[in-house]
Tab-separated table of C-alpha atoms in Angstrom:
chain	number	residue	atom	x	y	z
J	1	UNK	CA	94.682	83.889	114.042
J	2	UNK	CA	92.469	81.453	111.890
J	3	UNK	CA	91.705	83.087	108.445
J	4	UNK	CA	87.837	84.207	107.525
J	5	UNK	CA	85.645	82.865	104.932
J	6	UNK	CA	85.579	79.025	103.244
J	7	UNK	CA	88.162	76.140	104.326
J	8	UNK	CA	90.142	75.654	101.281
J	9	UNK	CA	88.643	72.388	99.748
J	10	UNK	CA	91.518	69.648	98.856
J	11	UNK	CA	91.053	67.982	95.681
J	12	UNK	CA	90.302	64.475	96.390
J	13	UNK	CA	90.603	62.115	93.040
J	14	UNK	CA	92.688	61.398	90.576
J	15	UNK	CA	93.044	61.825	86.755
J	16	UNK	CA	94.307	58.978	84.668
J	17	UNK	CA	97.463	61.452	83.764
J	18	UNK	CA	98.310	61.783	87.297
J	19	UNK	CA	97.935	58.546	87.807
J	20	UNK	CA	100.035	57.839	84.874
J	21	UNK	CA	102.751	60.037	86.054
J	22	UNK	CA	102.865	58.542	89.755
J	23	UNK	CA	103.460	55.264	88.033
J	24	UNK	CA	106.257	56.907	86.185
J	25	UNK	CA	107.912	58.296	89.079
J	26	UNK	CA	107.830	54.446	90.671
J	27	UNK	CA	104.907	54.276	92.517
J	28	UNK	CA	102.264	51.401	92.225
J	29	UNK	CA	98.698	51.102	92.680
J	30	UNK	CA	98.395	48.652	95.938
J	31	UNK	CA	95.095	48.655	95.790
J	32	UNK	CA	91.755	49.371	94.337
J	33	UNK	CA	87.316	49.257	95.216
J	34	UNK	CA	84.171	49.619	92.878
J	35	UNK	CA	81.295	50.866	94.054
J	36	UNK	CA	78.552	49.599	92.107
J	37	UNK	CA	75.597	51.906	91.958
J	38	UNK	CA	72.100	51.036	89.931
J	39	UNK	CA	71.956	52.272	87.002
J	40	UNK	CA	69.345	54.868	84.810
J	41	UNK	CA	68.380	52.654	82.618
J	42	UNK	CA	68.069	48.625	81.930
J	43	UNK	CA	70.197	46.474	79.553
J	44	UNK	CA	67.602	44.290	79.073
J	45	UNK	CA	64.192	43.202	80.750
J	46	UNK	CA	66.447	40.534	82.665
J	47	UNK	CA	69.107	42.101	83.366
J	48	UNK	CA	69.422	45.133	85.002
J	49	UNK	CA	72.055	48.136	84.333
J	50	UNK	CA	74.767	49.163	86.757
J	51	UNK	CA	77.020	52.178	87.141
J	52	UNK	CA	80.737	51.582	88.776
J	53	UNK	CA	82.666	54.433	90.264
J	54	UNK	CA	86.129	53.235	91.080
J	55	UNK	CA	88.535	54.280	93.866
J	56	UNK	CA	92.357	53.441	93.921
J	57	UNK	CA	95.208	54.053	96.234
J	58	UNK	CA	98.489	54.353	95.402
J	59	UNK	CA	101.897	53.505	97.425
J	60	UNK	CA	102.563	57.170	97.948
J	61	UNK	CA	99.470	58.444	99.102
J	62	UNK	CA	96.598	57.938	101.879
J	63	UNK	CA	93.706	56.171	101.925
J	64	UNK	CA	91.628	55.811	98.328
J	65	UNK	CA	90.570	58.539	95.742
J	66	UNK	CA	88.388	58.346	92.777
J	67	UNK	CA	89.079	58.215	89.506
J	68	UNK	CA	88.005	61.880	87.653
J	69	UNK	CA	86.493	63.090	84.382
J	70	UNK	CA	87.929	66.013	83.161
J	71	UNK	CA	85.566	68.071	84.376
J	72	UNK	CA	86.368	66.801	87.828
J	73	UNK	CA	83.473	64.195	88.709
J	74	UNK	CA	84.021	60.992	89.693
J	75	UNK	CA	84.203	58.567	86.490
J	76	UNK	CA	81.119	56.846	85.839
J	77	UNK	CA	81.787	53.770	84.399
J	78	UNK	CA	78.982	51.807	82.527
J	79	UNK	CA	80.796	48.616	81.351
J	80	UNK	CA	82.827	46.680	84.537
J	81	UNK	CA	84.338	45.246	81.160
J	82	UNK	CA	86.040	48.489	80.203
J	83	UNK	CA	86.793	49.824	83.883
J	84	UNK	CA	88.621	46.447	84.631
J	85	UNK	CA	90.524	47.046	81.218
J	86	UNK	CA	91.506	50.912	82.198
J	87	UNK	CA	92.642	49.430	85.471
J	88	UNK	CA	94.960	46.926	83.919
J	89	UNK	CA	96.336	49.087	81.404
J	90	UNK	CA	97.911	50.836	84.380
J	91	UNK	CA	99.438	47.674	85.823
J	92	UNK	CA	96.901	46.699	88.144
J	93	UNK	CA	96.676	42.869	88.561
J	94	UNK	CA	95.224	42.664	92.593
J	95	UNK	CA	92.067	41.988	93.483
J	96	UNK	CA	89.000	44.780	93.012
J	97	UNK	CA	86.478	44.632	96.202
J	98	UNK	CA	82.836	45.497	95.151
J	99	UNK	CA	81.162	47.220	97.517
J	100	UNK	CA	77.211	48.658	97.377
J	101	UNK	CA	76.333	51.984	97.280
J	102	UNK	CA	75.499	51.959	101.368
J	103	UNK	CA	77.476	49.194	102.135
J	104	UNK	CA	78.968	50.442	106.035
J	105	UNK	CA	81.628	48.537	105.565
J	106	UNK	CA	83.154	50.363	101.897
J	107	UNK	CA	86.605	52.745	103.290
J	108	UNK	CA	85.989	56.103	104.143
J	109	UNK	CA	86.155	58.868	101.788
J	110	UNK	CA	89.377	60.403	100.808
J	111	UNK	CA	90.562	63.637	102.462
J	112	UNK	CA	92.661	64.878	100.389
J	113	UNK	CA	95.299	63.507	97.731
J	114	UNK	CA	98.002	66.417	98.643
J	115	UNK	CA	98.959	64.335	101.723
J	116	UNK	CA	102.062	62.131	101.300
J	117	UNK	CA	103.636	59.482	103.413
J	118	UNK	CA	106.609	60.217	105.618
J	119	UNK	CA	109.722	59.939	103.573
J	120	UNK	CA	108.300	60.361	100.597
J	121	UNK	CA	111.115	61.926	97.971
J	122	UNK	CA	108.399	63.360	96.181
J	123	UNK	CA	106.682	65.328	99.386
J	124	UNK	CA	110.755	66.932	100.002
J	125	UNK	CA	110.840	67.786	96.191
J	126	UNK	CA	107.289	69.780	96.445
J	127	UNK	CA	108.473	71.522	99.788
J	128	UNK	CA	111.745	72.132	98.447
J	129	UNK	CA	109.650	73.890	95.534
J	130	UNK	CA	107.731	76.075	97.447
């Protein structure tokens, strides 16, 4: 019998800690999408500001997930300058696909980050665990 009340919600980014520690454990990020959003405000009268949310996906999980804040919202960056430099700081040399904010063609959203691949050591150890 189904249990009442809400679905239990599946947290679906990443911090850059648990990123950090699925690179220590030997995973890789494969690869990675910005989607670039106007922004509040203008740099300049020619040039206009954007804001850059960025999604990666690791070897060991599905599908993408966005990076968080600590408070748990997606990471807003302001500079592609400095979100390009967090992403290489963690290894990541590939190529970053911009998308639009409505662009049909951008990946679905994530799911959930909990799910693992099949054969995944770390998915036994967490069963194992429990």
């Amino acid at each position: 019998m189904p249990k009442r009340g809400r679905p239990r919600k599946h947290k679906t980014g990443l911090y850059k800690p648990e990123i950090e520690a699925h690179l220590r454990e030997g995973e890789r990020i494969i690869r990675a999408y910005v989607v670039v959003k106007p922004g509040g405000r203008r740099s300049t009268i020619w040039t206009p500001a954007f804001d850059y949310l960025l999604y990666v996906n690791l070897s060991g999980l599905r599908g993408y997930h966005p990076w968080l804040t600590d408070d748990g919202k997606p990471k807003i960056f302001k500079s592609f300058d400095r979100m390009l430099r967090s992403l290489r700081e963690l290894g990541y040399i590939g190529p970053i696909t911009l998308y639009d904010e409505g662009d049909p063609r951008r990946p679905p959203e994530p799911t959930g980050a909990t799910r693992r691949r099949p054969g995944d050591t770390r998915a036994e150890k967490e069963e194992a665990a429990e």
